[in-house]
mmCIF file of C-alpha atoms in Angstrom:
data_model
loop_
_atom_site.group_PDB
_atom_site.id
_atom_site.type_symbol
_atom_site.label_atom_id
_atom_site.label_comp_id
_atom_site.label_asym_id
_atom_site.label_seq_id
_atom_site.Cartn_x
_atom_site.Cartn_y
_atom_site.Cartn_z
ATOM 1 C CA UNK F 101 7.778 -18.461 -10.246
ATOM 2 C CA UNK F 102 7.890 -14.707 -10.862
ATOM 3 C CA UNK F 103 5.803 -13.415 -13.759
ATOM 4 C CA UNK F 104 5.955 -9.946 -15.310
ATOM 5 C CA UNK F 105 2.419 -8.510 -15.338
ATOM 6 C CA UNK F 106 1.057 -5.676 -17.465
ATOM 7 C CA UNK F 107 -2.392 -4.118 -16.996
ATOM 8 C CA UNK F 108 -4.015 -1.294 -18.963
ATOM 9 C CA UNK F 109 -5.673 1.505 -16.989
ATOM 10 C CA UNK F 110 -8.629 3.595 -18.181
ATOM 11 C CA UNK F 111 -6.342 6.000 -20.041
ATOM 12 C CA UNK F 112 -4.599 3.184 -21.895
ATOM 13 C CA UNK F 113 -1.410 3.474 -19.849
ATOM 14 C CA UNK F 114 0.392 0.243 -19.015
ATOM 15 C CA UNK F 115 0.928 -0.648 -15.371
ATOM 16 C CA UNK F 116 3.872 -2.959 -14.790
ATOM 17 C CA UNK F 117 4.632 -5.292 -11.923
ATOM 18 C CA UNK F 118 5.388 -8.758 -10.663
ATOM 19 C CA UNK F 119 3.211 -11.705 -9.724
ATOM 20 C CA UNK F 120 4.988 -14.323 -7.622
ATOM 21 C CA UNK F 121 3.345 -17.755 -7.478
ATOM 22 C CA UNK F 122 5.143 -20.399 -5.371
ATOM 23 C CA UNK F 123 5.200 -24.073 -6.331
ATOM 24 C CA UNK F 124 3.380 -24.897 -3.083
ATOM 25 C CA UNK F 125 0.744 -22.158 -3.568
ATOM 26 C CA UNK F 126 -1.800 -22.212 -0.737
ATOM 27 C CA UNK F 127 -4.459 -20.241 -2.630
ATOM 28 C CA UNK F 128 -3.803 -16.962 -0.787
ATOM 29 C CA UNK F 129 -2.621 -13.850 -2.634
ATOM 30 C CA UNK F 130 -1.176 -10.732 -0.986
ATOM 31 C CA UNK F 131 -1.543 -7.542 -3.051
ATOM 32 C CA UNK F 132 1.007 -4.814 -2.289
ATOM 33 C CA UNK F 133 0.316 -1.070 -2.662
ATOM 34 C CA UNK F 134 3.374 1.183 -2.647
ATOM 35 C CA UNK F 135 3.957 4.551 -1.024
ATOM 36 C CA UNK F 136 4.146 8.153 -2.208
ATOM 37 C CA UNK F 137 6.990 8.488 -4.767
ATOM 38 C CA UNK F 138 7.601 4.767 -4.162
ATOM 39 C CA UNK F 139 7.484 1.731 -6.423
ATOM 40 C CA UNK F 140 6.854 -2.005 -6.526
ATOM 41 C CA UNK F 141 10.155 -2.831 -4.786
ATOM 42 C CA UNK F 142 9.725 -0.087 -2.176
ATOM 43 C CA UNK F 143 12.132 1.533 0.258
ATOM 44 C CA UNK F 144 14.981 -0.798 1.308
ATOM 45 C CA UNK F 145 13.450 -3.398 -1.046
ATOM 46 C CA UNK F 146 10.827 -4.192 1.582
ATOM 47 C CA UNK F 147 8.238 -5.325 -0.975
ATOM 48 C CA UNK F 148 10.699 -7.475 -2.892
ATOM 49 C CA UNK F 149 12.051 -8.983 0.318
ATOM 50 C CA UNK F 150 8.655 -9.748 1.799
ATOM 51 C CA UNK F 151 7.329 -11.198 -1.466
ATOM 52 C CA UNK F 152 10.167 -13.743 -1.324
ATOM 53 C CA UNK F 153 9.386 -14.575 2.300
ATOM 54 C CA UNK F 154 5.730 -15.042 1.377
ATOM 55 C CA UNK F 155 6.650 -17.316 -1.513
ATOM 56 C CA UNK F 156 8.756 -19.495 0.782
ATOM 57 C CA UNK F 157 5.653 -19.935 2.932
ATOM 58 C CA UNK F 158 3.184 -20.771 0.164
ATOM 59 C CA UNK F 159 1.673 -17.300 -0.388
ATOM 60 C CA UNK F 160 1.459 -15.603 -3.775
ATOM 61 C CA UNK F 161 2.032 -11.857 -4.099
ATOM 62 C CA UNK F 162 1.265 -9.120 -6.614
ATOM 63 C CA UNK F 163 3.130 -5.813 -6.587
ATOM 64 C CA UNK F 164 2.720 -3.163 -9.252
ATOM 65 C CA UNK F 165 3.704 0.427 -9.970
ATOM 66 C CA UNK F 166 0.912 2.972 -10.220
ATOM 67 C CA UNK F 167 0.964 4.979 -13.461
ATOM 68 C CA UNK F 168 3.513 7.786 -13.364
ATOM 69 C CA UNK F 169 5.538 5.767 -10.850
ATOM 70 C CA UNK F 170 8.328 3.234 -11.175
ATOM 71 C CA UNK F 171 8.291 1.416 -14.509
ATOM 72 C CA UNK F 172 4.637 2.030 -15.385
ATOM 73 C CA UNK F 173 3.623 4.386 -18.179
ATOM 74 C CA UNK F 174 2.991 8.070 -17.546
ATOM 75 C CA UNK F 175 4.663 10.929 -15.721
ATOM 76 C CA UNK F 176 4.390 11.692 -12.031
ATOM 77 C CA UNK F 177 2.570 14.979 -12.698
ATOM 78 C CA UNK F 178 -0.241 12.937 -14.349
ATOM 79 C CA UNK F 179 -0.693 10.886 -11.170
ATOM 80 C CA UNK F 180 -3.747 11.809 -9.052
ATOM 81 C CA UNK F 181 -5.809 10.258 -6.294
ATOM 82 C CA UNK F 182 -8.415 9.435 -8.940
ATOM 83 C CA UNK F 183 -5.985 7.553 -11.193
ATOM 84 C CA UNK F 184 -4.460 5.813 -8.176
ATOM 85 C CA UNK F 185 -7.753 4.543 -6.783
ATOM 86 C CA UNK F 186 -8.981 3.413 -10.210
ATOM 87 C CA UNK F 187 -5.737 1.496 -10.659
ATOM 88 C CA UNK F 188 -5.865 0.076 -7.136
ATOM 89 C CA UNK F 189 -9.290 -1.391 -7.952
ATOM 90 C CA UNK F 190 -8.010 -2.702 -11.297
ATOM 91 C CA UNK F 191 -5.110 -4.448 -9.560
ATOM 92 C CA UNK F 192 -7.430 -5.887 -6.905
ATOM 93 C CA UNK F 193 -9.879 -7.253 -9.474
ATOM 94 C CA UNK F 194 -7.050 -8.814 -11.478
ATOM 95 C CA UNK F 195 -5.605 -10.494 -8.402
ATOM 96 C CA UNK F 196 -8.958 -11.645 -7.044
ATOM 97 C CA UNK F 197 -9.826 -13.353 -10.328
ATOM 98 C CA UNK F 198 -6.436 -14.883 -11.050
ATOM 99 C CA UNK F 199 -6.513 -18.651 -11.518
ATOM 100 C CA UNK F 200 -6.129 -20.577 -8.257
ATOM 101 C CA UNK F 201 -6.638 -17.578 -5.948
ATOM 102 C CA UNK F 202 -9.087 -18.321 -3.133
ATOM 103 C CA UNK F 203 -8.317 -15.503 -0.691
ATOM 104 C CA UNK F 204 -6.894 -12.005 -1.137
ATOM 105 C CA UNK F 205 -5.017 -9.980 1.487
ATOM 106 C CA UNK F 206 -3.889 -6.373 1.083
ATOM 107 C CA UNK F 207 -0.585 -4.909 2.258
ATOM 108 C CA UNK F 208 -0.112 -1.155 2.038
ATOM 109 C CA UNK F 209 2.969 0.872 2.925
ATOM 110 C CA UNK F 210 2.632 4.584 3.787
ATOM 111 C CA UNK F 211 0.393 6.078 1.058
ATOM 112 C CA UNK F 212 -0.366 2.520 0.009
ATOM 113 C CA UNK F 213 -1.737 1.981 3.497
ATOM 114 C CA UNK F 214 -4.208 4.781 2.889
ATOM 115 C CA UNK F 215 -5.122 3.150 -0.427
ATOM 116 C CA UNK F 216 -5.667 -0.198 1.294
ATOM 117 C CA UNK F 217 -7.909 1.332 3.958
ATOM 118 C CA UNK F 218 -10.086 2.998 1.339
ATOM 119 C CA UNK F 219 -10.336 -0.306 -0.535
ATOM 120 C CA UNK F 220 -11.375 -2.041 2.677
ATOM 121 C CA UNK F 221 -14.349 0.331 2.876
ATOM 122 C CA UNK F 222 -15.265 -0.479 -0.732
ATOM 123 C CA UNK F 223 -14.726 -4.238 -0.889
ATOM 124 C CA UNK F 224 -15.288 -4.929 2.800
ATOM 125 C CA UNK F 225 -14.918 -8.618 3.589
ATOM 126 C CA UNK F 226 -13.924 -9.637 0.074
ATOM 127 C CA UNK F 227 -10.516 -8.800 1.539
ATOM 128 C CA UNK F 228 -9.371 -11.618 3.797
ATOM 129 C CA UNK F 229 -6.813 -9.695 5.880
ATOM 130 C CA UNK F 230 -5.332 -6.203 5.867
ATOM 131 C CA UNK F 231 -1.722 -5.310 6.723
ATOM 132 C CA UNK F 232 -0.798 -1.640 7.086
ATOM 133 C CA UNK F 233 2.842 -0.571 7.367
ATOM 134 C CA UNK F 234 3.225 3.066 8.495
ATOM 135 C CA UNK F 235 -0.213 3.788 7.046
ATOM 136 C CA UNK F 236 -0.484 7.376 5.830
ATOM 137 C CA UNK F 237 -4.027 8.153 6.903
ATOM 138 C CA UNK F 238 -3.177 11.816 6.359
ATOM 139 C CA UNK F 239 -1.883 11.336 2.805
ATOM 140 C CA UNK F 240 -4.303 13.895 1.348
ATOM 141 C CA UNK F 241 -3.145 16.595 3.766
ATOM 142 C CA UNK F 242 0.480 15.585 3.150
ATOM 143 C CA UNK F 243 0.104 16.012 -0.609
ATOM 144 C CA UNK F 244 -1.406 19.467 -0.179
ATOM 145 C CA UNK F 245 1.457 20.513 2.129
ATOM 146 C CA UNK F 246 4.009 19.109 -0.340
ATOM 147 C CA UNK F 247 2.507 21.208 -3.110
ATOM 148 C CA UNK F 248 2.477 24.375 -1.007
ATOM 149 C CA UNK F 249 6.052 23.859 0.208
ATOM 150 C CA UNK F 250 7.529 22.783 -3.143
ATOM 151 C CA UNK F 251 9.285 24.899 -5.740
ATOM 152 C CA UNK F 252 6.680 26.427 -8.048
ATOM 153 C CA UNK F 253 7.275 25.816 -11.740
ATOM 154 C CA UNK F 254 6.114 27.848 -14.747
ATOM 155 C CA UNK F 255 3.763 25.052 -15.841
ATOM 156 C CA UNK F 256 1.834 25.340 -12.560
ATOM 157 C CA UNK F 257 3.347 22.237 -11.025
ATOM 158 C CA UNK F 258 5.273 22.115 -7.783
ATOM 159 C CA UNK F 259 8.670 20.411 -7.614
ATOM 160 C CA UNK F 260 9.023 18.121 -4.595
ATOM 161 C CA UNK F 261 12.257 16.366 -3.824
ATOM 162 C CA UNK F 262 14.837 16.318 -6.600
ATOM 163 C CA UNK F 263 12.601 15.403 -9.541
ATOM 164 C CA UNK F 264 8.914 14.854 -8.760
ATOM 165 C CA UNK F 265 6.473 17.319 -10.334
ATOM 166 C CA UNK F 266 3.253 17.477 -8.330
ATOM 167 C CA UNK F 267 0.240 18.858 -10.197
ATOM 168 C CA UNK F 268 -2.657 21.048 -9.140
ATOM 169 C CA UNK F 269 -4.910 18.247 -10.448
ATOM 170 C CA UNK F 270 -3.462 15.908 -7.809
ATOM 171 C CA UNK F 271 -4.055 18.498 -5.103
ATOM 172 C CA UNK F 272 -7.639 19.051 -6.251
ATOM 173 C CA UNK F 273 -8.298 15.291 -6.279
ATOM 174 C CA UNK F 274 -7.315 14.912 -2.613
ATOM 175 C CA UNK F 275 -10.464 16.696 -1.479
ATOM 176 C CA UNK F 276 -12.596 13.805 -2.749
ATOM 177 C CA UNK F 277 -11.048 11.113 -0.524
ATOM 178 C CA UNK F 278 -11.081 10.173 3.149
ATOM 179 C CA UNK F 279 -8.897 7.283 4.292
ATOM 180 C CA UNK F 280 -11.052 6.686 7.387
ATOM 181 C CA UNK F 281 -14.548 6.923 5.892
ATOM 182 C CA UNK F 282 -16.520 3.676 6.148
ATOM 183 C CA UNK F 283 -13.646 1.514 7.366
ATOM 184 C CA UNK F 284 -15.536 0.515 10.518
ATOM 185 C CA UNK F 285 -17.609 -1.751 8.240
ATOM 186 C CA UNK F 286 -14.543 -3.885 7.520
ATOM 187 C CA UNK F 287 -14.646 -6.605 10.186
ATOM 188 C CA UNK F 288 -11.886 -8.979 9.095
ATOM 189 C CA UNK F 289 -8.478 -8.879 10.843
ATOM 190 C CA UNK F 290 -6.219 -5.836 10.456
ATOM 191 C CA UNK F 291 -2.560 -5.565 11.470
ATOM 192 C CA UNK F 292 -1.050 -2.106 11.877
ATOM 193 C CA UNK F 293 2.726 -1.723 12.241
ATOM 194 C CA UNK F 294 4.310 1.673 12.815
ATOM 195 C CA UNK F 295 7.658 3.064 13.921
ATOM 196 C CA UNK F 296 7.460 5.138 17.089
ATOM 197 C CA UNK F 297 10.010 7.606 15.655
ATOM 198 C CA UNK F 298 8.308 7.974 12.276
ATOM 199 C CA UNK F 299 8.786 11.601 11.185
ATOM 200 C CA UNK F 300 6.800 11.235 7.936
ATOM 201 C CA UNK F 301 3.593 9.762 9.415
ATOM 202 C CA UNK F 302 2.922 10.040 13.143
ATOM 203 C CA UNK F 303 2.470 6.625 14.739
ATOM 204 C CA UNK F 304 -0.707 7.956 16.380
ATOM 205 C CA UNK F 305 -2.297 7.619 12.929
ATOM 206 C CA UNK F 306 -2.082 3.858 13.314
ATOM 207 C CA UNK F 307 -3.500 4.135 16.807
ATOM 208 C CA UNK F 308 -6.496 5.979 15.333
ATOM 209 C CA UNK F 309 -6.930 3.252 12.734
ATOM 210 C CA UNK F 310 -6.694 0.584 15.427
ATOM 211 C CA UNK F 311 -9.668 1.973 17.354
ATOM 212 C CA UNK F 312 -11.724 2.560 14.185
ATOM 213 C CA UNK F 313 -11.408 -0.933 12.745
ATOM 214 C CA UNK F 314 -13.397 -3.400 14.909
ATOM 215 C CA UNK F 315 -10.843 -6.229 14.558
ATOM 216 C CA UNK F 316 -7.394 -4.624 14.634
ATOM 217 C CA UNK F 317 -4.004 -5.358 16.141
ATOM 218 C CA UNK F 318 -1.370 -2.639 16.414
ATOM 219 C CA UNK F 319 2.370 -3.104 16.869
ATOM 220 C CA UNK F 320 4.619 -0.097 17.508
ATOM 221 C CA UNK F 321 8.296 -0.627 16.702
ATOM 222 C CA UNK F 322 10.345 1.320 19.254
ATOM 223 C CA UNK F 323 13.153 3.333 17.683
ATOM 224 C CA UNK F 324 12.000 2.765 14.101
ATOM 225 C CA UNK F 325 11.430 5.576 11.643
ATOM 226 C CA UNK F 326 9.231 5.536 8.560
ATOM 227 C CA UNK F 327 11.428 3.111 6.619
ATOM 228 C CA UNK F 328 12.382 0.370 9.135
ATOM 229 C CA UNK F 329 16.002 0.714 8.050
ATOM 230 C CA UNK F 330 17.772 -1.314 10.734
ATOM 231 C CA UNK F 331 18.036 -5.085 10.380
ATOM 232 C CA UNK F 332 16.153 -5.791 13.613
ATOM 233 C CA UNK F 333 13.368 -3.437 12.501
ATOM 234 C CA UNK F 334 13.098 -5.156 9.120
ATOM 235 C CA UNK F 335 12.962 -8.583 10.734
ATOM 236 C CA UNK F 336 10.294 -7.412 13.157
ATOM 237 C CA UNK F 337 8.254 -5.971 10.279
ATOM 238 C CA UNK F 338 8.463 -9.140 8.186
ATOM 239 C CA UNK F 339 8.026 -11.640 11.020
ATOM 240 C CA UNK F 340 5.000 -9.901 12.527
ATOM 241 C CA UNK F 341 3.354 -9.650 9.117
ATOM 242 C CA UNK F 342 3.990 -13.273 8.183
ATOM 243 C CA UNK F 343 2.783 -14.488 11.579
ATOM 244 C CA UNK F 344 -0.419 -12.474 11.144
ATOM 245 C CA UNK F 345 -1.096 -14.071 7.760
ATOM 246 C CA UNK F 346 -0.402 -17.606 8.935
ATOM 247 C CA UNK F 347 -2.414 -17.529 12.149
ATOM 248 C CA UNK F 348 -6.087 -16.867 12.885
ATOM 249 C CA UNK F 349 -6.739 -13.607 14.678
ATOM 250 C CA UNK F 350 -9.892 -12.325 16.306
ATOM 251 C CA UNK F 351 -10.094 -9.350 18.663
ATOM 252 C CA UNK F 352 -12.776 -9.743 21.322
#
């Protein structure tokens, strides 16, 4: 069963997404956090695809658009690290308290990986397992570079890509966040997957995460870029992630 979910953020904007609950629900919910300029379906429909795989294996999933992204209220130029983290917590609390949920896992792609790592420092072992796909540990630096390299507009925003207006408020907010701070206190299992040929986020970022988390596995996909666009790369991404959720992992 797929349910349309709407949540109100602090500013009264509506966040929109999907909650998938299988008939054979095992009590475990995976919350997805999307990437920079991404959405709840994600690049190559990775989030949609993996939510269906999870459902076939008894796992529920929740995937939502941050405000100013996808189908949620707001414009991209209103989107900041502050609004994103507030909404990430809102989504987590909703999922954690949903009827029948006994365990919550987080899955973050790219920027969403950075969001998930920061949440792991906040919620610690309330999060059962953590899956990071191409985790953008340098998302704050990336946003600042995007602003500097974009086309400057009369309203003070910077145009990145064909249609995304990045605000000075977003840039200013990046200085308040560190995607590595405090994560060593998260001791539950972490799976990091990264393409060796990722040009958007260097795979060495995942290597850094893997030695900072005390209970982490890292899998580097040879030949893959940031988006895991080839069929064998997609299958590797999905199969490794599902296997990690199903099995017990402990790094000695």
